[in-house]
Coordinates of C-alpha atoms and ligand atoms in Angstrom, one line a residue:
X1 CA 0.0 0.0 0.0
X2 CA 1.4 3.4 -0.9
X3 CA 2.0 6.1 1.7
X4 CA -0.8 8.2 0.2
X5 CA -3.3 5.4 0.8
X6 CA -2.3 5.2 4.5
X7 CA -1.7 8.8 5.1
X8 CA -4.5 9.5 7.5
X9 CA -4.2 8.4 11.2
X10 CA -6.7 6.9 13.6
X11 CA -7.6 9.1 16.5
X12 CA -5.1 7.4 18.9
X13 CA -2.3 7.7 16.4
X14 CA -2.4 11.5 16.8
X15 CA 0.3 12.6 19.2
X16 CA -1.2 13.3 22.6
X17 CA 0.0 17.0 22.6
X18 CA -2.0 17.7 19.5
X19 CA -5.2 15.7 20.2
X20 CA -8.4 17.6 20.6
X21 CA -9.9 16.9 23.9
X22 CA -13.5 17.3 22.7
X23 CA -15.8 18.6 20.0
X24 CA -15.6 22.4 20.2
X25 CA -19.0 23.8 20.2
X26 CA -18.2 27.5 19.9
X27 CA -21.4 29.5 20.4
X28 CA -19.8 32.7 21.6
X29 CA -19.7 35.9 19.6
X30 CA -18.6 39.4 20.7
X31 CA -20.8 42.5 20.4
X32 CA -20.5 45.7 22.4
X33 CA -18.1 44.3 24.9
X34 CA -20.3 41.3 25.7
X35 CA -19.8 37.6 24.8
X36 CA -23.2 36.4 23.6
X37 CA -24.3 32.8 23.5
X38 CA -25.8 31.8 20.1
X39 CA -28.8 29.4 20.2
X40 CA -29.5 29.3 16.5
X41 CA -28.1 27.1 13.7
X42 CA -24.4 26.2 13.7
X43 CA -21.9 25.7 11.0
X44 CA -20.0 22.4 11.3
X45 CA -16.2 22.5 11.1
X46 CA -14.8 19.6 9.2
X47 CA -11.1 19.1 9.6
X48 CA -9.0 18.4 6.5
X49 CA -7.5 15.7 8.7
X50 CA -9.9 12.8 8.2
X51 CA -9.5 9.9 10.7
X52 CA -9.5 6.2 10.2
X53 CA -12.2 4.5 12.3
X54 CA -12.9 0.8 12.2
X55 CA -10.7 0.5 9.2
X56 CA -12.6 3.2 7.3
X57 CA -11.7 6.8 6.6
X58 CA -14.4 9.1 8.0
X59 CA -14.9 12.9 7.8
X60 CA -13.7 14.5 11.0
X61 CA -16.1 17.0 12.5
X62 CA -14.1 18.9 15.1
X63 CA -16.5 21.7 16.1
X64 CA -19.1 24.2 15.1
X65 CA -19.5 28.0 14.9
X66 CA -22.5 30.2 14.9
X67 CA -24.4 31.0 11.8
X68 CA -25.5 34.5 12.8
X69 CA -28.1 36.4 10.8
X70 CA -28.5 39.9 9.5
X71 CA -29.9 40.9 12.9
X72 CA -26.7 40.1 14.8
X73 CA -24.5 41.6 12.2
X74 CA -26.4 44.8 12.3
X75 CA -26.1 44.8 16.1
X76 CA -22.4 44.4 15.7
X77 CA -22.3 47.3 13.3
X78 CA -24.4 49.5 15.5
X79 CA -22.1 48.8 18.4
X80 CA -19.0 49.8 16.3
X81 CA -20.9 52.9 15.1
X82 CA -21.8 53.9 18.6
X83 CA -18.3 53.3 19.9
X84 CA -16.9 55.5 17.1
X85 CA -19.7 58.1 17.8
X86 CA -18.8 60.2 14.7
X87 CA -15.2 60.3 15.8
X88 CA -16.0 61.6 19.3
X89 CA -16.1 58.2 21.1
X90 CA -13.7 57.2 23.8
X91 CA -11.6 55.1 21.5
X92 CA -11.0 57.4 18.5
X93 CA -10.2 60.3 20.8
X94 CA -8.1 58.4 23.2
X95 CA -4.4 59.4 23.6
X96 CA -2.2 57.2 21.4
X97 CA -0.2 56.0 24.4
X98 CA -3.5 54.7 26.0
X99 CA -4.6 53.0 22.8
X100 CA -1.1 51.4 22.6
X101 CA -1.5 50.2 26.2
X102 CA -4.8 48.4 25.3
X103 CA -3.1 46.6 22.4
X104 CA -0.1 45.7 24.6
X105 CA -2.5 44.2 27.1
X106 CA -4.1 42.2 24.4
X107 CA -0.8 41.0 23.1
X108 CA 0.2 39.7 26.6
X109 CA -3.1 37.8 26.8
X110 CA -2.8 36.5 23.2
X111 CA 0.7 35.1 23.8
X112 CA -0.8 32.8 26.5
X113 CA -3.0 31.2 23.9
X114 CA -0.2 30.2 21.5
X115 CA -0.5 26.5 22.0
X116 CA -4.3 26.5 21.6
X117 CA -4.2 28.6 18.4
X118 CA -1.3 26.6 16.9
X119 CA -3.2 23.4 17.5
X120 CA -6.3 24.7 15.8
X121 CA -4.3 26.0 12.9
X122 CA -3.2 22.5 12.3
X123 CA -6.6 20.8 12.7
X124 CA -8.6 23.5 10.8
X125 CA -6.5 24.3 7.8
X126 CA -3.8 21.5 7.8
X127 CA -0.9 23.9 8.2
X128 CA 2.3 22.1 9.4
X129 CA 3.4 22.7 12.9
X130 CA 6.5 24.9 12.2
X131 CA 4.5 27.1 9.9
X132 CA 1.6 27.3 12.3
X133 CA 4.0 28.4 15.0
X134 CA 5.6 30.8 12.6
X135 CA 2.2 32.3 11.8
X136 CA 1.4 32.9 15.5
X137 CA 4.9 34.3 16.3
X138 CA 4.9 36.5 13.1
X139 CA 1.6 37.9 14.1
X140 CA 2.9 38.9 17.6
X141 CA 6.0 40.4 16.0
X142 CA 3.8 42.3 13.6
X143 CA 1.9 43.8 16.6
X144 CA 5.1 44.8 18.3
X145 CA 6.4 46.4 15.1
X146 CA 3.1 48.2 14.6
X147 CA 3.4 49.7 18.1
X148 CA 7.0 50.8 17.4
X149 CA 6.0 52.3 14.0
X150 CA 3.1 54.2 15.4
X151 CA 5.3 55.8 18.0
X152 CA 7.8 56.7 15.3
X153 CA 5.0 58.2 13.2
X154 CA 3.7 60.2 16.2
X155 CA 7.2 61.5 17.0
X156 CA 7.7 62.6 13.4
X157 CA 4.4 64.5 13.6
X158 CA 5.2 66.2 16.9
X159 CA 6.2 69.5 15.3
X160 CA 4.8 72.5 13.5
X161 CA 5.4 73.4 9.9
X162 CA 5.4 77.0 8.6
X163 CA 4.8 77.4 4.9
X164 CA 3.9 80.7 3.2
X165 CA 2.8 82.2 6.4
X166 CA 0.6 79.3 7.5
X167 CA 1.5 77.4 10.6
X168 CA 0.4 73.8 10.6
X169 CA 0.5 70.6 12.4
X170 CA -0.2 67.4 10.4
X171 CA -1.4 64.2 12.2
X172 CA -3.1 61.0 11.2
X173 CA -6.6 60.3 12.5
X174 CA -9.0 57.3 12.1
X175 CA -11.4 56.8 9.3
X176 CA -14.4 55.4 11.2
X177 CA -15.9 51.9 11.2
X178 CA -13.8 49.1 9.7
X179 CA -15.0 45.8 8.5
X180 CA -12.1 43.3 8.6
X181 CA -12.2 39.9 6.9
X182 CA -9.2 37.6 6.5
X183 CA -8.4 34.5 4.3
X184 CA -8.4 30.9 5.3
X185 CA -4.7 30.3 4.4
X186 CA -3.4 32.8 7.0
X187 CA -6.5 33.1 9.2
X188 CA -4.6 34.7 12.1
X189 CA -1.8 36.6 10.5
X190 CA -3.4 38.2 7.5
X191 CA -6.5 39.1 9.5
X192 CA -4.5 40.7 12.3
X193 CA -2.4 42.5 9.8
X194 CA -5.4 44.7 9.0
X195 CA -7.3 44.3 12.3
X196 CA -4.5 45.6 14.6
X197 CA -3.6 48.7 12.5
X198 CA -7.3 49.5 12.1
X199 CA -7.8 49.4 15.9
X200 CA -4.6 51.1 16.9
X201 CA -5.3 54.1 14.7
X202 CA -8.6 54.6 16.5
X203 CA -11.1 53.0 14.2
X204 CA -13.8 50.7 15.6
X205 CA -14.1 47.3 14.0
X206 CA -16.4 44.5 13.0
X207 CA -14.4 41.4 12.4
X208 CA -15.6 38.3 10.6
X209 CA -13.2 35.4 10.7
X210 CA -12.3 33.5 7.5
X211 CA -14.3 30.7 5.9
X212 CA -11.9 28.1 7.5
X213 CA -9.7 28.7 10.4
X214 CA -12.6 30.0 12.5
X215 CA -12.4 28.0 15.7
X216 CA -8.9 29.3 16.3
X217 CA -10.3 32.8 17.1
X218 CA -12.2 31.3 20.1
X219 CA -9.2 31.2 22.5
X220 CA -8.7 35.0 21.9
X221 CA -12.4 36.0 22.4
X222 CA -12.0 36.7 26.1
X223 CA -8.8 38.7 25.5
X224 CA -10.6 40.8 22.9
X225 CA -13.5 41.4 25.3
X226 CA -11.3 42.3 28.3
X227 CA -8.7 44.4 26.6
X228 CA -10.8 46.9 24.6
X229 CA -13.6 49.2 25.5
X230 CA -17.1 48.0 24.6
X231 CA -18.0 48.2 20.9
X232 CA -14.5 48.9 19.7
X233 CA -14.0 45.3 18.5
X234 CA -17.0 43.2 17.5
X235 CA -16.6 39.6 16.3
X236 CA -19.3 37.9 14.3
X237 CA -19.6 34.5 12.6
X238 CA -21.7 33.2 9.7
X239 CA -22.1 33.2 5.9
X240 CA -20.9 36.3 4.1
X241 CA -24.2 36.7 2.2
X242 CA -26.2 37.0 5.4
X243 CA -23.8 38.9 7.5
X244 CA -21.7 41.2 5.4
X245 CA -24.1 42.3 2.7
X246 CA -26.4 44.0 5.1
X247 CA -23.6 45.9 6.8
X248 CA -22.2 47.2 3.6
X249 CA -25.7 48.2 2.3
X250 CA -26.2 50.3 5.4
X251 CA -23.5 52.7 4.2
X252 CA -22.0 52.8 7.7
X253 CA -18.8 51.0 6.9
X254 CA -15.9 53.4 6.2
X255 CA -13.1 51.0 5.6
X256 CA -13.3 47.5 4.0
X257 CA -10.3 45.3 4.7
X258 CA -10.6 42.1 2.8
X259 CA -8.2 39.3 1.8
X260 CA -9.8 37.0 -0.7
X261 CA -10.9 36.9 -4.3
X262 CA -11.3 40.0 -6.5
X263 CA -14.8 38.8 -7.4
X264 CA -15.8 38.5 -3.7
X265 CA -14.3 42.0 -3.0
X266 CA -16.1 43.6 -6.0
X267 CA -19.5 42.0 -5.0
X268 CA -19.2 43.4 -1.5
X269 CA -17.9 46.8 -2.4
X270 CA -20.7 47.3 -4.9
X271 CA -23.2 47.1 -2.1
X272 CA -22.1 50.3 -0.5
X273 CA -24.5 53.1 -1.4
X274 CA -21.8 55.8 -1.5
X275 CA -18.7 54.0 -2.8
X276 CA -16.6 57.2 -2.7
X277 CA -17.0 57.1 1.1
X278 CA -15.5 53.6 1.3
X279 CA -11.8 53.1 1.7
X280 CA -10.8 49.6 0.6
X281 CA -7.7 47.7 1.6
X282 CA -7.7 44.5 -0.4
X283 CA -5.3 41.6 -0.9
X284 CA -6.6 39.5 -3.8
X285 CA -5.9 36.8 -6.3
X286 CA -2.5 36.3 -7.9
X287 CA -0.8 34.2 -10.5
X288 CA 2.9 34.9 -9.8
X289 CA 5.2 33.5 -12.5
X290 CA 8.9 32.4 -12.1
X291 CA 11.0 33.2 -15.1
X292 CA 14.0 31.0 -15.4
X293 CA 16.6 32.4 -17.7
X294 CA 19.1 30.3 -19.7
X295 CA 22.0 31.0 -17.4
X296 CA 20.1 30.5 -14.1
X297 CA 21.8 28.6 -11.3
X298 CA 19.7 25.4 -11.4
X299 CA 20.1 24.5 -7.8
X300 CA 18.9 27.9 -6.6
X301 CA 16.1 28.0 -9.1
X302 CA 14.8 24.5 -8.3
X303 CA 15.0 25.0 -4.5
X304 CA 13.2 28.4 -4.7
X305 CA 10.7 27.2 -7.2
X306 CA 9.8 24.1 -5.1
X307 CA 9.4 26.1 -1.9
X308 CA 7.6 28.9 -3.8
X309 CA 5.1 26.7 -5.5
X310 CA 4.5 24.1 -2.8
X311 CA 4.9 25.5 0.7
X312 CA 1.6 25.2 2.5
X313 CA 0.5 23.1 -0.5
X314 CA 0.7 26.1 -2.8
X315 CA -2.1 27.8 -0.8
X316 CA -0.3 31.2 -0.5
X317 CA -1.4 34.2 -2.5
X318 CA 2.3 34.8 -3.1
X319 CA 3.0 31.2 -4.3
X320 CA 4.7 30.7 -7.6
X321 CA 1.7 29.6 -9.7
X322 CA 3.4 29.1 -13.1
X323 CA 7.0 28.4 -14.0
X324 CA 8.6 29.6 -17.3
X325 CA 11.8 27.7 -18.1
X326 CA 14.0 28.6 -21.1
X327 CA 13.9 25.7 -23.6
X328 CA 17.7 25.2 -23.3
X329 CA 17.3 24.3 -19.6
X330 CA 14.1 22.2 -19.7
X331 CA 15.8 18.9 -20.0
X332 CA 18.0 19.7 -17.0
X333 CA 15.3 21.5 -15.0
X334 CA 12.5 18.9 -15.1
X335 CA 14.3 15.9 -13.5
X336 CA 15.9 18.1 -10.8
X337 CA 12.6 19.8 -10.1
X338 CA 10.6 16.5 -9.9
X339 CA 13.3 14.9 -7.8
X340 CA 13.0 17.8 -5.3
X341 CA 9.2 17.5 -5.3
X342 CA 9.6 13.8 -4.5
X343 CA 11.7 14.7 -1.5
X344 CA 8.9 16.6 0.1
X345 CA 7.5 14.5 2.9
X346 CA 3.8 14.0 3.0
X347 CA 1.9 13.6 6.3
X348 CA -0.2 15.2 8.9
X349 CA 0.5 18.7 10.1
X350 CA 2.2 17.6 13.3
X351 CA 4.4 15.0 11.6
X352 CA 8.1 15.9 11.8
X353 CA 9.3 17.2 8.5
X354 CA 5.9 17.0 6.7
X355 CA 5.6 19.5 3.9
X356 CA 2.5 18.3 2.0
X357 CA -0.7 17.9 4.0
X358 CA -4.5 17.6 3.5
X359 CA -6.4 20.5 2.0
X360 CA -9.1 22.3 4.0
X361 CA -11.5 23.4 1.1
X362 CA -14.2 20.8 0.4
X363 CA -14.1 19.7 -3.2
X364 CA -10.5 21.0 -3.6
X365 CA -9.0 17.7 -4.7
X366 CA -11.7 17.3 -7.3
X367 CA -11.1 20.9 -8.6
X368 CA -7.4 20.3 -8.9
X369 CA -8.0 17.0 -10.6
X370 CA -10.2 18.8 -13.2
X371 CA -7.5 21.3 -13.8
X372 CA -5.0 18.5 -14.4
X373 CA -7.4 16.7 -16.8
X374 CA -8.0 19.9 -18.7
X375 CA -4.3 20.4 -19.1
X376 CA -3.8 16.8 -20.2
X377 CA -6.4 17.2 -22.8
X378 CA -4.3 20.0 -24.4
X379 CA -1.1 18.0 -24.3
X380 CA 0.4 18.4 -20.8
X381 CA 1.6 15.4 -18.9
X382 CA 2.1 14.7 -15.2
X383 CA 5.9 14.5 -15.1
X384 CA 6.3 13.4 -11.4
X385 CA 5.7 10.1 -9.9
X386 CA 2.4 9.9 -8.0
X387 CA 1.5 13.4 -9.3
X388 CA -2.2 14.1 -8.9
X389 CA -3.0 11.0 -6.7
X390 CA -5.9 11.7 -4.4
X391 CA -6.9 10.2 -1.1
X392 CA -9.9 12.1 0.3
X393 CA -8.7 15.6 1.2
X394 CA -5.1 14.8 0.3
X395 CA -3.8 15.7 -3.2
X396 CA -0.3 14.7 -4.1
X397 CA 1.5 17.5 -6.0
X398 CA 1.2 17.3 -9.8
X399 CA 3.9 18.8 -11.9
X400 CA 2.5 19.5 -15.4
X401 CA 4.6 19.9 -18.6
X402 CA 4.4 21.2 -21.3
X403 CA 1.8 23.8 -20.4
X404 CA 0.4 26.2 -23.0
X405 CA -2.2 29.0 -23.2
X406 CA -5.1 26.7 -24.1
X407 CA -5.1 25.2 -20.7
X408 CA -7.0 26.6 -17.7
X409 CA -4.0 26.2 -15.5
X410 CA -2.1 28.7 -17.7
X411 CA -4.2 31.6 -16.4
X412 CA -6.4 30.3 -13.6
X413 CA -5.1 30.6 -10.0
X414 CA -5.0 27.0 -8.8
X415 CA -4.2 27.9 -5.1
X416 CA -3.1 24.3 -4.5
X417 CA -0.4 21.8 -5.3
X418 CA -0.4 21.8 -9.1
X419 CA 2.7 23.2 -10.7
X420 CA 2.5 24.1 -14.4
X421 CA 5.8 24.4 -16.3
X422 CA 6.0 26.2 -19.6
X423 CA 9.0 26.1 -21.9
X424 CA 9.8 29.4 -23.7
X425 CA 12.1 30.3 -26.5
X426 CA 12.0 34.1 -26.5
X427 CA 11.9 36.2 -23.3
X428 CA 9.2 38.3 -25.0
X429 CA 6.8 35.3 -24.4
X430 CA 7.2 35.7 -20.6
X431 CA 6.9 39.5 -20.7
X432 CA 3.7 39.1 -22.8
X433 CA 2.3 36.6 -20.2
X434 CA 2.8 39.1 -17.4
X435 CA 1.4 42.1 -19.4
X436 CA -1.7 40.1 -20.5
X437 CA -2.4 38.6 -17.0
X438 CA -5.3 39.9 -15.0
X439 CA -3.1 39.8 -12.0
X440 CA -0.1 41.8 -11.0
X441 CA 1.2 40.9 -7.5
X442 CA 4.8 39.6 -7.9
X443 CA 7.2 37.7 -10.0
X444 CA 10.6 35.9 -9.7
X445 CA 13.5 36.1 -12.1
X446 CA 16.2 33.5 -12.0
X447 CA 19.5 34.1 -13.8
X448 CA 23.1 35.4 -13.5
X449 CA 23.6 38.0 -16.3
X450 CA 23.1 41.4 -14.7
X451 CA 22.4 43.1 -18.0
X452 CA 19.6 40.7 -18.9
X453 CA 18.1 40.8 -15.5
X454 CA 18.3 44.6 -15.4
X455 CA 16.6 44.9 -18.8
X456 CA 13.8 42.5 -17.7
X457 CA 13.3 44.4 -14.5
X458 CA 12.7 47.5 -16.6
X459 CA 10.2 45.8 -18.9
X460 CA 8.2 44.4 -15.9
X461 CA 8.6 47.1 -13.3
X462 CA 5.2 48.6 -14.1
X463 CA 3.4 45.3 -14.1
X464 CA 3.7 44.0 -10.5
X465 CA 4.3 45.1 -7.0
X466 CA 7.5 43.2 -6.3
X467 CA 10.2 41.6 -8.5
X468 CA 12.3 39.0 -6.7
X469 CA 15.7 38.1 -8.1
X470 CA 16.9 34.5 -7.6
X471 CA 14.3 34.1 -4.9
X472 CA 10.7 32.9 -4.6
X473 CA 7.8 35.4 -4.2
X474 CA 6.8 36.3 -0.6
X475 CA 5.1 38.8 1.5
X476 CA 7.7 39.3 4.1
X477 CA 9.6 40.9 5.8
X478 CA 6.5 42.6 7.0
X479 CA 8.3 46.0 7.2
X480 CA 8.4 45.9 3.4
X481 CA 5.4 47.1 1.3
X482 CA 3.0 44.3 0.2
X483 CA 0.7 45.3 -2.7
X484 CA -0.3 44.4 -6.2
X485 CA -1.6 45.8 -9.5
X486 CA -4.7 45.0 -11.6
X487 CA -6.9 42.4 -9.9
X488 CA -4.3 41.5 -7.2
X489 CA -4.8 44.2 -4.6
X490 CA -6.0 47.6 -3.7
X491 CA -3.7 49.7 -1.4
X492 CA -0.4 48.8 0.2
X493 CA 0.3 47.0 3.4
X494 CA 3.4 46.9 5.4
X495 CA 3.8 47.7 9.1
X496 CA 4.0 51.4 8.3
X497 CA 1.7 51.5 5.3
X498 CA -1.1 49.8 7.1
X499 CA -1.1 52.6 9.7
X500 CA -1.6 55.0 6.8
X501 CA -4.2 52.8 5.1
X502 CA -6.4 52.9 8.2
X503 CA -6.1 56.6 8.8
X504 CA -6.4 60.0 7.1
X505 CA -4.4 63.1 7.6
X506 CA -5.7 65.9 9.7
X507 CA -4.2 69.4 9.2
X508 CA -4.6 71.9 11.9
X509 CA -3.5 75.3 10.6
X510 CA -3.5 79.0 11.4
X511 CA -2.1 82.3 9.9
X512 CA 1.2 83.2 11.3
X513 CA 0.5 86.1 13.7
X514 CA 0.9 86.9 17.4
X515 CA -2.7 86.1 18.4
X516 CA -2.7 82.7 16.7
X517 CA 0.7 81.8 17.9
X518 CA -0.3 82.5 21.5
X519 CA -3.5 80.4 21.1
X520 CA -1.6 77.5 19.6
X521 CA 1.2 77.7 22.2
X522 CA -1.3 77.8 25.1
X523 CA -3.2 74.8 23.7
X524 CA 0.0 72.9 23.6
X525 CA 1.4 74.1 26.9
X526 CA -1.8 73.5 28.8
X527 CA -2.5 70.1 27.1
X528 CA -5.9 71.5 25.9
X529 CA -6.1 69.2 22.9
X530 CA -5.5 65.5 22.1
X531 CA -4.7 66.4 18.5
X532 CA -2.8 69.7 18.6
X533 CA 0.1 68.7 20.9
X534 CA 3.8 68.4 21.0
X535 CA 4.3 65.6 23.5
X536 CA 6.9 63.0 22.5
X537 CA 6.0 59.3 22.9
X538 CA 8.9 57.2 24.1
Ligands
G3H601 O1 -1.4 34.3 1.1 C1 -0.7 35.4 1.1 C2 0.3 35.7 2.1 O2 0.3 37.1 2.4 C3 1.6 35.3 1.8 O3 2.5 35.5 2.7 O4 4.5 35.1 1.3 O5 4.7 35.3 3.8 O6 3.6 33.3 2.8 P1 3.9 34.8 2.7

């Protein structure tokens, strides 16, 4: 029997540290500083990790979450609107040092839940243990960096300008009520990379967890409740159709932070009655290509392309989703690449060294199989051993070659472990691919000749948000800007950029004369304003 057929464990084969004690019936949701208990219909959470029971593989139901209705989502929105209170609420007007103190308290509480969250990341989305730990730690670091950056920003603004006889102070203030929705592949990190900047800048928030990776928010609910004033953060659960639409239609959402598909984002944005009043911060689809030039170092190119296309089973928005290899290298590249794919250990998220794990989306293996069949019909072959083998929620990576533009996989984002490889003759073919693509997040160039790379950078610089040289595509380090063109993103996120995305500049100005200078000086000296001030945050 192959490893794939026996990949799933029985309940008692799961290491005791990672066993779930019981079914998690998560009925709590947070509105206006209160944890409510939902008595209505629930959504079942099925783990991608199926279990063997009496010799048969059975779906593994690990918990359930509330299916709230329009009513509760409007209550959450009302709570956020009331806490913002047209910008006069306690939270938006609070001194920055005090807002920071709330977030710091939350961070202390959050860190206590590391084990619980990591365990649920593995069970809910099948992310391997080291990556689950990394997601948690990276999120904590992101919060620490955000606090540091906010202090820096505040210090830079602690001064007066004087231009053309107008004295001014420029600060950043919140936008209003933010709706934050994250993706299932980074349900903690990507969600918090909008949620925390939104909060710390003084916005009030309605947060709806991702489609999968929902239970893992539960260990943090108490901390959210205890660390923020009522109504500042509201957490709801349920289907997007029922919960999000009605909030957007109300016109009371000022910022829409969403990581998901461009279609989903457009459908929701359209519902806002005054679109010009809605700021959107979107991380969307991508089809990042790797371009392997004739003189590329094959060891580097293969190592980066394997990690780039298959880490977390290819379920990263930044994953390399198509690989262009110069025809002169194809015969050397393919065996090296497939050999490296063969080396990737398969297993359960907690298995030591496991790289390829079961997939959380229902029907995903069938979708990927259909993509492979479509490619085969137009002449591609699966060039790696076991490629495309399926066992329940597990799909063994399929490397497809030769791929051409008739195939769906050429332009469709697979978001899974299928790696299409295209052989190209002329570099213009790769440039044309990038230019014609609906997406424009990142790309990777592999090669040694600086003149060729420099020229290619210049051709592609206005197509994507990031060009990686001899390295896979990636979001981090989080201090760097993360964005995209075309259907791939709206706005830029980095630790510093996110603070700007969730705020707007406020200019307080006056004509340069004795009366006005005295007024301004007195306000500052007597601490008469939270906004017009010169204090320095250490
Ligand atoms: O899914 C998209 C993530 O932002 C990718 O982040 O490149 O650090 O895996 P990453």
